[in-house]
Amino acid sequence: MRKRNKRFTPYLDLMTEANIFISHKDARDYFFYRTEFTIKDVLVNVPDTSRELEMIRMDLTMYADELLTQLESFEEYEMCKQVKEAMREYYHQMFKLQMDLEKLDK
């Protein structure tokens, strides 16, 4: 029996990334994991907070889309479903945060 090469395991790396993505409790938690900054820290020094939040949301969406494409290539449809559900929840949380900020700006 041949030993597996432990340095090149794209499937296992992808599954690890997907599990990390779906295991965070909310979008703020995932953003902190990915950037090591809180959303509040990022928005404090930005003149257009609404635009910056939109950029964060788009970045999160693009990352999830890339993750889904890769999962589909391995035919991991159950994990795709979980990633889509997590993404939908994160997206709604970010949208709500953006709406709350717009109310504060008025």
PDB file of C-alpha atoms in Angstrom:
ATOM      1  CA  MET A   1       0.000   0.000   0.000  1.00  0.00           C
ATOM      2  CA  ARG A   2       1.356   3.411  -0.992  1.00  0.00           C
ATOM      3  CA  LYS A   3       1.639   6.252   1.462  1.00  0.00           C
ATOM      4  CA  ARG A   4      -0.369   9.331   0.620  1.00  0.00           C
ATOM      5  CA  ASN A   5       1.436  12.557   0.004  1.00  0.00           C
ATOM      6  CA  LYS A   6       0.432  14.744   2.953  1.00  0.00           C
ATOM      7  CA  ARG A   7       1.653  17.962   1.332  1.00  0.00           C
ATOM      8  CA  PHE A   8      -0.781  17.874  -1.568  1.00  0.00           C
ATOM      9  CA  THR A   9      -4.275  17.294  -0.298  1.00  0.00           C
ATOM     10  CA  PRO A  10      -6.547  19.819  -2.019  1.00  0.00           C
ATOM     11  CA  TYR A  11      -9.699  17.912  -1.104  1.00  0.00           C
ATOM     12  CA  LEU A  12      -8.882  17.828   2.606  1.00  0.00           C
ATOM     13  CA  ASP A  13      -7.790  21.470   2.557  1.00  0.00           C
ATOM     14  CA  LEU A  14     -11.022  22.451   0.840  1.00  0.00           C
ATOM     15  CA  MET A  15     -13.145  20.517   3.318  1.00  0.00           C
ATOM     16  CA  THR A  16     -11.250  22.152   6.186  1.00  0.00           C
ATOM     17  CA  GLU A  17     -11.910  25.603   4.715  1.00  0.00           C
ATOM     18  CA  ALA A  18     -15.592  24.796   4.231  1.00  0.00           C
ATOM     19  CA  ASN A  19     -15.916  23.518   7.804  1.00  0.00           C
ATOM     20  CA  ILE A  20     -14.247  26.661   9.123  1.00  0.00           C
ATOM     21  CA  PHE A  21     -16.606  28.809   7.043  1.00  0.00           C
ATOM     22  CA  ILE A  22     -19.774  27.129   8.321  1.00  0.00           C
ATOM     23  CA  SER A  23     -18.651  26.816  11.949  1.00  0.00           C
ATOM     24  CA  HIS A  24     -18.528  30.533  12.809  1.00  0.00           C
ATOM     25  CA  LYS A  25     -21.459  31.872  14.777  1.00  0.00           C
ATOM     26  CA  ASP A  26     -21.971  34.989  12.663  1.00  0.00           C
ATOM     27  CA  ALA A  27     -20.505  37.206   9.960  1.00  0.00           C
ATOM     28  CA  ARG A  28     -18.632  39.363  12.460  1.00  0.00           C
ATOM     29  CA  ASP A  29     -16.942  36.316  13.944  1.00  0.00           C
ATOM     30  CA  TYR A  30     -15.945  35.027  10.507  1.00  0.00           C
ATOM     31  CA  PHE A  31     -14.664  38.461   9.448  1.00  0.00           C
ATOM     32  CA  PHE A  32     -12.473  38.631  12.550  1.00  0.00           C
ATOM     33  CA  TYR A  33     -11.156  35.121  11.849  1.00  0.00           C
ATOM     34  CA  ARG A  34     -10.249  36.063   8.295  1.00  0.00           C
ATOM     35  CA  THR A  35      -8.774  39.527   8.882  1.00  0.00           C
ATOM     36  CA  GLU A  36      -7.922  39.693  12.598  1.00  0.00           C
ATOM     37  CA  PHE A  37      -9.854  42.978  12.752  1.00  0.00           C
ATOM     38  CA  THR A  38     -13.367  43.620  13.948  1.00  0.00           C
ATOM     39  CA  ILE A  39     -15.789  45.238  11.525  1.00  0.00           C
ATOM     40  CA  LYS A  40     -16.014  48.182  13.907  1.00  0.00           C
ATOM     41  CA  ASP A  41     -12.218  48.677  13.801  1.00  0.00           C
ATOM     42  CA  VAL A  42     -12.307  48.735  10.010  1.00  0.00           C
ATOM     43  CA  LEU A  43     -15.237  51.150   9.794  1.00  0.00           C
ATOM     44  CA  VAL A  44     -13.877  53.687  12.305  1.00  0.00           C
ATOM     45  CA  ASN A  45     -11.241  55.093   9.955  1.00  0.00           C
ATOM     46  CA  VAL A  46     -13.315  55.025   6.760  1.00  0.00           C
ATOM     47  CA  PRO A  47     -15.174  58.091   5.486  1.00  0.00           C
ATOM     48  CA  ASP A  48     -17.883  56.093   3.677  1.00  0.00           C
ATOM     49  CA  THR A  49     -18.897  53.287   6.037  1.00  0.00           C
ATOM     50  CA  SER A  50     -21.763  52.102   3.873  1.00  0.00           C
ATOM     51  CA  ARG A  51     -19.466  51.629   0.886  1.00  0.00           C
ATOM     52  CA  GLU A  52     -16.870  49.817   2.995  1.00  0.00           C
ATOM     53  CA  LEU A  53     -19.497  47.459   4.392  1.00  0.00           C
ATOM     54  CA  GLU A  54     -20.659  46.759   0.861  1.00  0.00           C
ATOM     55  CA  MET A  55     -17.070  45.901  -0.086  1.00  0.00           C
ATOM     56  CA  ILE A  56     -16.770  43.543   2.898  1.00  0.00           C
ATOM     57  CA  ARG A  57     -20.039  41.881   1.945  1.00  0.00           C
ATOM     58  CA  MET A  58     -18.958  41.489  -1.679  1.00  0.00           C
ATOM     59  CA  ASP A  59     -15.617  40.003  -0.615  1.00  0.00           C
ATOM     60  CA  LEU A  60     -17.439  37.499   1.581  1.00  0.00           C
ATOM     61  CA  THR A  61     -19.784  36.634  -1.292  1.00  0.00           C
ATOM     62  CA  MET A  62     -16.937  36.138  -3.755  1.00  0.00           C
ATOM     63  CA  TYR A  63     -15.088  33.905  -1.289  1.00  0.00           C
ATOM     64  CA  ALA A  64     -18.198  31.782  -0.734  1.00  0.00           C
ATOM     65  CA  ASP A  65     -18.806  31.525  -4.489  1.00  0.00           C
ATOM     66  CA  GLU A  66     -15.249  30.322  -5.036  1.00  0.00           C
ATOM     67  CA  LEU A  67     -15.617  27.825  -2.208  1.00  0.00           C
ATOM     68  CA  LEU A  68     -18.873  26.537  -3.706  1.00  0.00           C
ATOM     69  CA  THR A  69     -17.324  26.137  -7.150  1.00  0.00           C
ATOM     70  CA  GLN A  70     -14.494  24.087  -5.723  1.00  0.00           C
ATOM     71  CA  LEU A  71     -16.841  21.962  -3.614  1.00  0.00           C
ATOM     72  CA  GLU A  72     -19.013  21.265  -6.651  1.00  0.00           C
ATOM     73  CA  SER A  73     -15.952  20.074  -8.568  1.00  0.00           C
ATOM     74  CA  PHE A  74     -15.509  17.394  -5.882  1.00  0.00           C
ATOM     75  CA  GLU A  75     -19.268  16.710  -5.908  1.00  0.00           C
ATOM     76  CA  GLU A  76     -19.643  17.622  -2.236  1.00  0.00           C
ATOM     77  CA  TYR A  77     -23.247  18.745  -2.583  1.00  0.00           C
ATOM     78  CA  GLU A  78     -24.166  18.371   1.095  1.00  0.00           C
ATOM     79  CA  MET A  79     -21.299  20.635   2.099  1.00  0.00           C
ATOM     80  CA  CYS A  80     -22.352  23.060  -0.672  1.00  0.00           C
ATOM     81  CA  LYS A  81     -25.781  23.240   0.913  1.00  0.00           C
ATOM     82  CA  GLN A  82     -24.279  24.033   4.320  1.00  0.00           C
ATOM     83  CA  VAL A  83     -21.979  26.698   2.852  1.00  0.00           C
ATOM     84  CA  LYS A  84     -24.931  28.285   1.005  1.00  0.00           C
ATOM     85  CA  GLU A  85     -26.965  28.383   4.228  1.00  0.00           C
ATOM     86  CA  ALA A  86     -24.072  29.941   6.165  1.00  0.00           C
ATOM     87  CA  MET A  87     -23.464  32.445   3.370  1.00  0.00           C
ATOM     88  CA  ARG A  88     -27.120  33.417   3.276  1.00  0.00           C
ATOM     89  CA  GLU A  89     -27.062  34.015   7.038  1.00  0.00           C
ATOM     90  CA  TYR A  90     -23.805  36.015   6.874  1.00  0.00           C
ATOM     91  CA  TYR A  91     -25.143  38.052   3.954  1.00  0.00           C
ATOM     92  CA  HIS A  92     -28.340  38.951   5.835  1.00  0.00           C
ATOM     93  CA  GLN A  93     -26.360  39.917   8.930  1.00  0.00           C
ATOM     94  CA  MET A  94     -24.102  42.195   6.899  1.00  0.00           C
ATOM     95  CA  PHE A  95     -27.099  43.712   5.095  1.00  0.00           C
ATOM     96  CA  LYS A  96     -28.818  44.405   8.421  1.00  0.00           C
ATOM     97  CA  LEU A  97     -25.658  46.013   9.747  1.00  0.00           C
ATOM     98  CA  GLN A  98     -25.470  48.173   6.630  1.00  0.00           C
ATOM     99  CA  MET A  99     -29.108  49.258   7.045  1.00  0.00           C
ATOM    100  CA  ASP A 100     -28.499  50.081  10.724  1.00  0.00           C
ATOM    101  CA  LEU A 101     -25.485  52.211   9.792  1.00  0.00           C
ATOM    102  CA  GLU A 102     -27.490  54.067   7.170  1.00  0.00           C
ATOM    103  CA  LYS A 103     -30.146  54.859   9.802  1.00  0.00           C
ATOM    104  CA  LEU A 104     -27.455  56.239  12.084  1.00  0.00           C
ATOM    105  CA  ASP A 105     -26.034  58.407   9.295  1.00  0.00           C
ATOM    106  CA  LYS A 106     -29.394  60.126   8.737  1.00  0.00           C
TER     107      LYS A 106
END
